[in-house]
């Protein structure tokens, strides 16, 4: 796996290089915003660690370009916590962020987590999420048609589970297994009420269209794309 490190502080870049190489990744470093897209085209990295404040060209502009031209995952590195919503939002679409100051170990852990998530079954190309639905498991964020869904943790897990295999019917038991470590304390009715709330939130954004179908006597499924 190739990691492109975009960082203009030479010392930081070298520390990151050392840790990432020790974790088994091949690393290239660039220290200027203008050098990023050429490096991306030449080297085809598997993941980009992108500092926000860069000489030459702002990290936000660079991220926008990467997103417009590639599907390579981007982890933004920033000291500006007020920017995080925007970084992870649909406009820029970074896959994760790391706040400065950070520990190099944390960076390696995040890199591994993002790569693992992208290789996970939920994102296999033959199982795309229904059009317009975007789930960011790492950030616990979901949106429909570009509008954020304000979900409880249980609703989020429910939606993620259904979206992992669109079109598949999940029984209430299977959904409970995915929702709770110990579901002896909850009942089928619990699933029904969470599904009801989730449907209402989806319908607020897309009135008159039911993305979650109930299959009488069996369970629920998410509409296949
Ligand atoms: Ca910088």
PDB file of C-alpha atoms and ligand atoms in Angstrom:
ATOM      1  CA  UNK A   1       0.000   0.000   0.000  1.00  0.00           C
ATOM      2  CA  UNK A   2       1.271   3.447  -0.965  1.00  0.00           C
ATOM      3  CA  UNK A   3       0.701   6.449   1.283  1.00  0.00           C
ATOM      4  CA  UNK A   4       1.260   9.992   0.068  1.00  0.00           C
ATOM      5  CA  UNK A   5       2.145  12.311   2.947  1.00  0.00           C
ATOM      6  CA  UNK A   6       1.504  15.987   2.228  1.00  0.00           C
ATOM      7  CA  UNK A   7       3.202  17.977   4.983  1.00  0.00           C
ATOM      8  CA  UNK A   8       5.325  21.094   4.749  1.00  0.00           C
ATOM      9  CA  UNK A   9       6.989  20.700   8.142  1.00  0.00           C
ATOM     10  CA  UNK A  10       9.980  18.554   7.229  1.00  0.00           C
ATOM     11  CA  UNK A  11      10.432  17.088  10.706  1.00  0.00           C
ATOM     12  CA  UNK A  12       6.804  16.006  10.957  1.00  0.00           C
ATOM     13  CA  UNK A  13       6.921  14.510   7.489  1.00  0.00           C
ATOM     14  CA  UNK A  14       9.988  12.448   8.366  1.00  0.00           C
ATOM     15  CA  UNK A  15       8.437  11.179  11.609  1.00  0.00           C
ATOM     16  CA  UNK A  16       5.301  10.135   9.736  1.00  0.00           C
ATOM     17  CA  UNK A  17       7.387   8.473   7.064  1.00  0.00           C
ATOM     18  CA  UNK A  18       9.305   6.469   9.680  1.00  0.00           C
ATOM     19  CA  UNK A  19       6.165   5.279  11.475  1.00  0.00           C
ATOM     20  CA  UNK A  20       4.245   4.450   8.301  1.00  0.00           C
ATOM     21  CA  UNK A  21       7.199   2.581   6.806  1.00  0.00           C
ATOM     22  CA  UNK A  22       7.586   0.652  10.041  1.00  0.00           C
ATOM     23  CA  UNK A  23       3.932  -0.340   9.653  1.00  0.00           C
ATOM     24  CA  UNK A  24       4.715  -1.739   6.197  1.00  0.00           C
ATOM     25  CA  UNK A  25       3.548   1.069   3.929  1.00  0.00           C
ATOM     26  CA  UNK A  26       5.477   2.641   1.069  1.00  0.00           C
ATOM     27  CA  UNK A  27       5.650   6.403   1.631  1.00  0.00           C
ATOM     28  CA  UNK A  28       6.245   9.467  -0.481  1.00  0.00           C
ATOM     29  CA  UNK A  29       6.284  12.979   0.941  1.00  0.00           C
ATOM     30  CA  UNK A  30       5.481  16.253  -0.775  1.00  0.00           C
ATOM     31  CA  UNK A  31       5.762  19.623   0.956  1.00  0.00           C
ATOM     32  CA  UNK A  32       3.851  21.917  -1.375  1.00  0.00           C
ATOM     33  CA  UNK A  33       0.169  22.053  -2.344  1.00  0.00           C
ATOM     34  CA  UNK A  34       1.043  22.459  -6.004  1.00  0.00           C
ATOM     35  CA  UNK A  35       2.980  19.178  -6.039  1.00  0.00           C
ATOM     36  CA  UNK A  36       0.087  17.020  -4.839  1.00  0.00           C
ATOM     37  CA  UNK A  37      -1.925  16.377  -7.998  1.00  0.00           C
ATOM     38  CA  UNK A  38       1.161  15.549 -10.106  1.00  0.00           C
ATOM     39  CA  UNK A  39       2.272  13.085  -7.394  1.00  0.00           C
ATOM     40  CA  UNK A  40      -1.211  11.568  -7.299  1.00  0.00           C
ATOM     41  CA  UNK A  41      -1.221  11.073 -11.073  1.00  0.00           C
ATOM     42  CA  UNK A  42       2.322   9.677 -11.207  1.00  0.00           C
ATOM     43  CA  UNK A  43       2.256   7.434  -8.187  1.00  0.00           C
ATOM     44  CA  UNK A  44      -1.420   6.462  -7.650  1.00  0.00           C
ATOM     45  CA  UNK A  45      -1.299   6.338  -3.844  1.00  0.00           C
ATOM     46  CA  UNK A  46      -3.797   4.179  -1.937  1.00  0.00           C
ATOM     47  CA  UNK A  47      -4.337   6.892   0.658  1.00  0.00           C
ATOM     48  CA  UNK A  48      -3.385  10.543   1.088  1.00  0.00           C
ATOM     49  CA  UNK A  49      -2.554  12.249   4.381  1.00  0.00           C
ATOM     50  CA  UNK A  50      -3.215  15.881   3.626  1.00  0.00           C
ATOM     51  CA  UNK A  51      -2.161  18.813   5.766  1.00  0.00           C
ATOM     52  CA  UNK A  52      -4.618  21.701   5.649  1.00  0.00           C
ATOM     53  CA  UNK A  53      -2.179  24.611   5.790  1.00  0.00           C
ATOM     54  CA  UNK A  54       0.250  24.312   2.909  1.00  0.00           C
ATOM     55  CA  UNK A  55       2.438  26.592   0.861  1.00  0.00           C
ATOM     56  CA  UNK A  56       1.583  26.844  -2.820  1.00  0.00           C
ATOM     57  CA  UNK A  57      -1.977  25.704  -2.527  1.00  0.00           C
ATOM     58  CA  UNK A  58      -4.453  25.355   0.334  1.00  0.00           C
ATOM     59  CA  UNK A  59      -5.250  21.800   1.519  1.00  0.00           C
ATOM     60  CA  UNK A  60      -8.974  22.457   1.010  1.00  0.00           C
ATOM     61  CA  UNK A  61      -8.468  23.245  -2.681  1.00  0.00           C
ATOM     62  CA  UNK A  62      -6.235  20.227  -3.067  1.00  0.00           C
ATOM     63  CA  UNK A  63      -8.809  17.967  -1.384  1.00  0.00           C
ATOM     64  CA  UNK A  64     -11.520  19.228  -3.719  1.00  0.00           C
ATOM     65  CA  UNK A  65      -9.346  18.357  -6.721  1.00  0.00           C
ATOM     66  CA  UNK A  66      -8.494  14.908  -5.410  1.00  0.00           C
ATOM     67  CA  UNK A  67     -12.202  14.218  -4.877  1.00  0.00           C
ATOM     68  CA  UNK A  68     -13.158  15.508  -8.307  1.00  0.00           C
ATOM     69  CA  UNK A  69     -10.590  13.353 -10.073  1.00  0.00           C
ATOM     70  CA  UNK A  70     -10.086  10.227  -7.967  1.00  0.00           C
ATOM     71  CA  UNK A  71     -11.644   7.961  -5.335  1.00  0.00           C
ATOM     72  CA  UNK A  72      -8.442   7.830  -3.271  1.00  0.00           C
ATOM     73  CA  UNK A  73      -9.219   8.140   0.458  1.00  0.00           C
ATOM     74  CA  UNK A  74      -8.048  11.365   2.095  1.00  0.00           C
ATOM     75  CA  UNK A  75      -7.279  11.961   5.764  1.00  0.00           C
ATOM     76  CA  UNK A  76      -7.072  15.675   6.486  1.00  0.00           C
ATOM     77  CA  UNK A  77      -4.612  16.880   9.095  1.00  0.00           C
ATOM     78  CA  UNK A  78      -5.595  20.124  10.751  1.00  0.00           C
ATOM     79  CA  UNK A  79      -5.126  22.257  13.818  1.00  0.00           C
ATOM     80  CA  UNK A  80      -8.418  24.004  13.051  1.00  0.00           C
ATOM     81  CA  UNK A  81     -11.159  22.042  14.802  1.00  0.00           C
ATOM     82  CA  UNK A  82     -13.765  24.511  13.529  1.00  0.00           C
ATOM     83  CA  UNK A  83     -13.156  23.185  10.007  1.00  0.00           C
ATOM     84  CA  UNK A  84     -13.956  19.552  10.778  1.00  0.00           C
ATOM     85  CA  UNK A  85     -17.615  19.578   9.709  1.00  0.00           C
ATOM     86  CA  UNK A  86     -16.669  21.092   6.399  1.00  0.00           C
ATOM     87  CA  UNK A  87     -13.793  18.675   5.872  1.00  0.00           C
ATOM     88  CA  UNK A  88     -15.997  15.651   6.320  1.00  0.00           C
ATOM     89  CA  UNK A  89     -18.989  17.182   4.565  1.00  0.00           C
ATOM     90  CA  UNK A  90     -20.088  16.364   1.081  1.00  0.00           C
ATOM     91  CA  UNK A  91     -18.450  19.389  -0.443  1.00  0.00           C
ATOM     92  CA  UNK A  92     -14.932  18.262   0.391  1.00  0.00           C
ATOM     93  CA  UNK A  93     -15.568  14.669   1.324  1.00  0.00           C
ATOM     94  CA  UNK A  94     -12.443  13.841   3.298  1.00  0.00           C
ATOM     95  CA  UNK A  95     -12.617  10.308   4.699  1.00  0.00           C
ATOM     96  CA  UNK A  96     -11.331  11.195   8.134  1.00  0.00           C
ATOM     97  CA  UNK A  97      -9.396  13.878   9.935  1.00  0.00           C
ATOM     98  CA  UNK A  98      -6.622  14.065  12.489  1.00  0.00           C
ATOM     99  CA  UNK A  99      -6.110  17.058  14.743  1.00  0.00           C
ATOM    100  CA  UNK A 100      -2.684  18.537  15.334  1.00  0.00           C
ATOM    101  CA  UNK A 101      -0.846  17.952  17.542  1.00  0.00           C
ATOM    102  CA  UNK A 102      -1.128  14.190  17.056  1.00  0.00           C
ATOM    103  CA  UNK A 103       0.852  11.138  17.997  1.00  0.00           C
ATOM    104  CA  UNK A 104       2.368   9.292  15.023  1.00  0.00           C
ATOM    105  CA  UNK A 105       0.891   6.069  16.411  1.00  0.00           C
ATOM    106  CA  UNK A 106      -2.576   7.587  16.196  1.00  0.00           C
ATOM    107  CA  UNK A 107      -1.934   8.529  12.566  1.00  0.00           C
ATOM    108  CA  UNK A 108      -0.909   4.972  11.701  1.00  0.00           C
ATOM    109  CA  UNK A 109      -4.024   3.633  13.452  1.00  0.00           C
ATOM    110  CA  UNK A 110      -6.266   5.993  11.463  1.00  0.00           C
ATOM    111  CA  UNK A 111      -4.604   5.078   8.187  1.00  0.00           C
ATOM    112  CA  UNK A 112      -5.177   1.391   8.924  1.00  0.00           C
ATOM    113  CA  UNK A 113      -8.787   2.024   9.950  1.00  0.00           C
ATOM    114  CA  UNK A 114      -9.648   3.993   6.805  1.00  0.00           C
ATOM    115  CA  UNK A 115      -8.038   1.428   4.503  1.00  0.00           C
ATOM    116  CA  UNK A 116      -9.755  -1.441   6.331  1.00  0.00           C
ATOM    117  CA  UNK A 117     -13.122   0.291   6.145  1.00  0.00           C
ATOM    118  CA  UNK A 118     -12.789   0.909   2.433  1.00  0.00           C
ATOM    119  CA  UNK A 119     -11.974  -2.727   1.851  1.00  0.00           C
ATOM    120  CA  UNK A 120     -14.914  -3.876   3.965  1.00  0.00           C
ATOM    121  CA  UNK A 121     -17.856  -5.792   2.501  1.00  0.00           C
ATOM    122  CA  UNK A 122     -20.248  -2.855   2.872  1.00  0.00           C
ATOM    123  CA  UNK A 123     -18.366  -1.001   0.182  1.00  0.00           C
ATOM    124  CA  UNK A 124     -17.857  -3.816  -2.281  1.00  0.00           C
ATOM    125  CA  UNK A 125     -18.537  -2.491  -5.785  1.00  0.00           C
ATOM    126  CA  UNK A 126     -21.331  -4.980  -6.472  1.00  0.00           C
ATOM    127  CA  UNK A 127     -23.229  -3.740  -3.438  1.00  0.00           C
ATOM    128  CA  UNK A 128     -23.515   0.009  -3.812  1.00  0.00           C
ATOM    129  CA  UNK A 129     -25.633   1.878  -1.321  1.00  0.00           C
ATOM    130  CA  UNK A 130     -28.941   3.092  -2.731  1.00  0.00           C
ATOM    131  CA  UNK A 131     -28.454   6.257  -4.756  1.00  0.00           C
ATOM    132  CA  UNK A 132     -28.174   9.336  -2.611  1.00  0.00           C
ATOM    133  CA  UNK A 133     -27.441   7.490   0.624  1.00  0.00           C
ATOM    134  CA  UNK A 134     -23.963   8.069   2.059  1.00  0.00           C
ATOM    135  CA  UNK A 135     -22.796   6.401   5.271  1.00  0.00           C
ATOM    136  CA  UNK A 136     -19.531   7.332   6.951  1.00  0.00           C
ATOM    137  CA  UNK A 137     -19.087   4.598   9.515  1.00  0.00           C
ATOM    138  CA  UNK A 138     -15.890   6.062  10.936  1.00  0.00           C
ATOM    139  CA  UNK A 139     -17.476   9.440  11.587  1.00  0.00           C
ATOM    140  CA  UNK A 140     -20.893   8.082  12.563  1.00  0.00           C
ATOM    141  CA  UNK A 141     -22.489  10.260   9.897  1.00  0.00           C
ATOM    142  CA  UNK A 142     -25.081   9.481   7.293  1.00  0.00           C
ATOM    143  CA  UNK A 143     -26.747  11.630   4.677  1.00  0.00           C
ATOM    144  CA  UNK A 144     -29.454  11.282   2.066  1.00  0.00           C
ATOM    145  CA  UNK A 145     -29.420  13.412  -1.074  1.00  0.00           C
ATOM    146  CA  UNK A 146     -26.701  15.550   0.492  1.00  0.00           C
ATOM    147  CA  UNK A 147     -28.753  16.299   3.599  1.00  0.00           C
ATOM    148  CA  UNK A 148     -27.414  15.038   6.934  1.00  0.00           C
ATOM    149  CA  UNK A 149     -29.503  12.484   8.796  1.00  0.00           C
ATOM    150  CA  UNK A 150     -29.711  13.187  12.510  1.00  0.00           C
ATOM    151  CA  UNK A 151     -29.710   9.600  13.787  1.00  0.00           C
ATOM    152  CA  UNK A 152     -29.435   8.018  17.205  1.00  0.00           C
ATOM    153  CA  UNK A 153     -26.617   5.456  17.561  1.00  0.00           C
ATOM    154  CA  UNK A 154     -29.121   2.596  17.290  1.00  0.00           C
ATOM    155  CA  UNK A 155     -30.739   4.065  14.174  1.00  0.00           C
ATOM    156  CA  UNK A 156     -27.297   4.582  12.684  1.00  0.00           C
ATOM    157  CA  UNK A 157     -26.326   0.955  13.271  1.00  0.00           C
ATOM    158  CA  UNK A 158     -29.652  -0.206  11.893  1.00  0.00           C
ATOM    159  CA  UNK A 159     -29.200   1.803   8.705  1.00  0.00           C
ATOM    160  CA  UNK A 160     -25.591   0.657   8.309  1.00  0.00           C
ATOM    161  CA  UNK A 161     -26.604  -2.949   8.703  1.00  0.00           C
ATOM    162  CA  UNK A 162     -29.458  -2.730   6.189  1.00  0.00           C
ATOM    163  CA  UNK A 163     -27.238  -0.823   3.740  1.00  0.00           C
ATOM    164  CA  UNK A 164     -24.466  -3.425   4.015  1.00  0.00           C
ATOM    165  CA  UNK A 165     -26.599  -5.669   1.806  1.00  0.00           C
ATOM    166  CA  UNK A 166     -29.271  -3.684  -0.025  1.00  0.00           C
ATOM    167  CA  UNK A 167     -32.142  -5.848  -1.179  1.00  0.00           C
ATOM    168  CA  UNK A 168     -31.468  -8.564   1.404  1.00  0.00           C
ATOM    169  CA  UNK A 169     -34.257  -9.201   3.870  1.00  0.00           C
ATOM    170  CA  UNK A 170     -33.097  -9.052   7.489  1.00  0.00           C
ATOM    171  CA  UNK A 171     -35.229 -10.735  10.129  1.00  0.00           C
ATOM    172  CA  UNK A 172     -35.883  -8.844  13.346  1.00  0.00           C
ATOM    173  CA  UNK A 173     -33.588 -11.294  15.142  1.00  0.00           C
ATOM    174  CA  UNK A 174     -30.756 -10.613  12.724  1.00  0.00           C
ATOM    175  CA  UNK A 175     -31.226  -6.873  13.172  1.00  0.00           C
ATOM    176  CA  UNK A 176     -31.241  -7.239  16.958  1.00  0.00           C
ATOM    177  CA  UNK A 177     -28.032  -9.280  16.766  1.00  0.00           C
ATOM    178  CA  UNK A 178     -26.426  -6.434  14.866  1.00  0.00           C
ATOM    179  CA  UNK A 179     -27.735  -3.758  17.211  1.00  0.00           C
ATOM    180  CA  UNK A 180     -27.110  -5.049  20.692  1.00  0.00           C
ATOM    181  CA  UNK A 181     -24.489  -7.233  22.265  1.00  0.00           C
ATOM    182  CA  UNK A 182     -27.125  -8.674  24.556  1.00  0.00           C
ATOM    183  CA  UNK A 183     -30.601  -8.496  23.076  1.00  0.00           C
ATOM    184  CA  UNK A 184     -32.386 -10.568  25.678  1.00  0.00           C
ATOM    185  CA  UNK A 185     -33.428  -7.263  27.214  1.00  0.00           C
ATOM    186  CA  UNK A 186     -35.146  -5.961  24.109  1.00  0.00           C
ATOM    187  CA  UNK A 187     -37.981  -7.260  21.957  1.00  0.00           C
ATOM    188  CA  UNK A 188     -39.031  -7.338  18.319  1.00  0.00           C
ATOM    189  CA  UNK A 189     -41.165  -4.303  19.071  1.00  0.00           C
ATOM    190  CA  UNK A 190     -37.957  -2.375  19.763  1.00  0.00           C
ATOM    191  CA  UNK A 191     -36.743  -3.001  16.225  1.00  0.00           C
ATOM    192  CA  UNK A 192     -40.102  -1.916  14.852  1.00  0.00           C
ATOM    193  CA  UNK A 193     -40.053   1.364  16.736  1.00  0.00           C
ATOM    194  CA  UNK A 194     -36.466   2.161  15.706  1.00  0.00           C
ATOM    195  CA  UNK A 195     -37.322   1.323  12.090  1.00  0.00           C
ATOM    196  CA  UNK A 196     -40.352   3.592  12.336  1.00  0.00           C
ATOM    197  CA  UNK A 197     -38.212   6.513  13.519  1.00  0.00           C
ATOM    198  CA  UNK A 198     -35.555   5.837  10.909  1.00  0.00           C
ATOM    199  CA  UNK A 199     -38.178   5.764   8.154  1.00  0.00           C
ATOM    200  CA  UNK A 200     -39.628   9.042   9.355  1.00  0.00           C
ATOM    201  CA  UNK A 201     -36.198  10.700   9.185  1.00  0.00           C
ATOM    202  CA  UNK A 202     -35.570   9.340   5.680  1.00  0.00           C
ATOM    203  CA  UNK A 203     -39.042  10.450   4.576  1.00  0.00           C
ATOM    204  CA  UNK A 204     -38.411  13.966   5.899  1.00  0.00           C
ATOM    205  CA  UNK A 205     -35.747  14.249   3.227  1.00  0.00           C
ATOM    206  CA  UNK A 206     -37.468  12.180   0.546  1.00  0.00           C
ATOM    207  CA  UNK A 207     -41.232  12.442   1.098  1.00  0.00           C
ATOM    208  CA  UNK A 208     -43.432   9.707  -0.308  1.00  0.00           C
ATOM    209  CA  UNK A 209     -40.603   7.260  -0.960  1.00  0.00           C
ATOM    210  CA  UNK A 210     -40.006   4.390   1.436  1.00  0.00           C
ATOM    211  CA  UNK A 211     -36.373   3.289   1.290  1.00  0.00           C
ATOM    212  CA  UNK A 212     -36.960   0.660   3.984  1.00  0.00           C
ATOM    213  CA  UNK A 213     -39.547  -1.942   3.080  1.00  0.00           C
ATOM    214  CA  UNK A 214     -41.199  -4.277   5.518  1.00  0.00           C
ATOM    215  CA  UNK A 215     -41.656  -7.817   4.321  1.00  0.00           C
ATOM    216  CA  UNK A 216     -44.700  -9.165   6.083  1.00  0.00           C
ATOM    217  CA  UNK A 217     -43.910 -11.823   8.665  1.00  0.00           C
ATOM    218  CA  UNK A 218     -40.191 -11.824   7.796  1.00  0.00           C
ATOM    219  CA  UNK A 219     -38.422  -8.547   8.458  1.00  0.00           C
ATOM    220  CA  UNK A 220     -37.051  -5.536   6.672  1.00  0.00           C
ATOM    221  CA  UNK A 221     -34.916  -4.715   3.697  1.00  0.00           C
ATOM    222  CA  UNK A 222     -33.379  -1.604   2.218  1.00  0.00           C
ATOM    223  CA  UNK A 223     -34.323  -0.908  -1.383  1.00  0.00           C
ATOM    224  CA  UNK A 224     -31.586  -2.043  -3.745  1.00  0.00           C
ATOM    225  CA  UNK A 225     -30.228   0.724  -5.975  1.00  0.00           C
TER     226      UNK A 225
HETATM  227 CA1  LIG B   1       1.331  22.951   7.339  1.00  0.00          CA
END
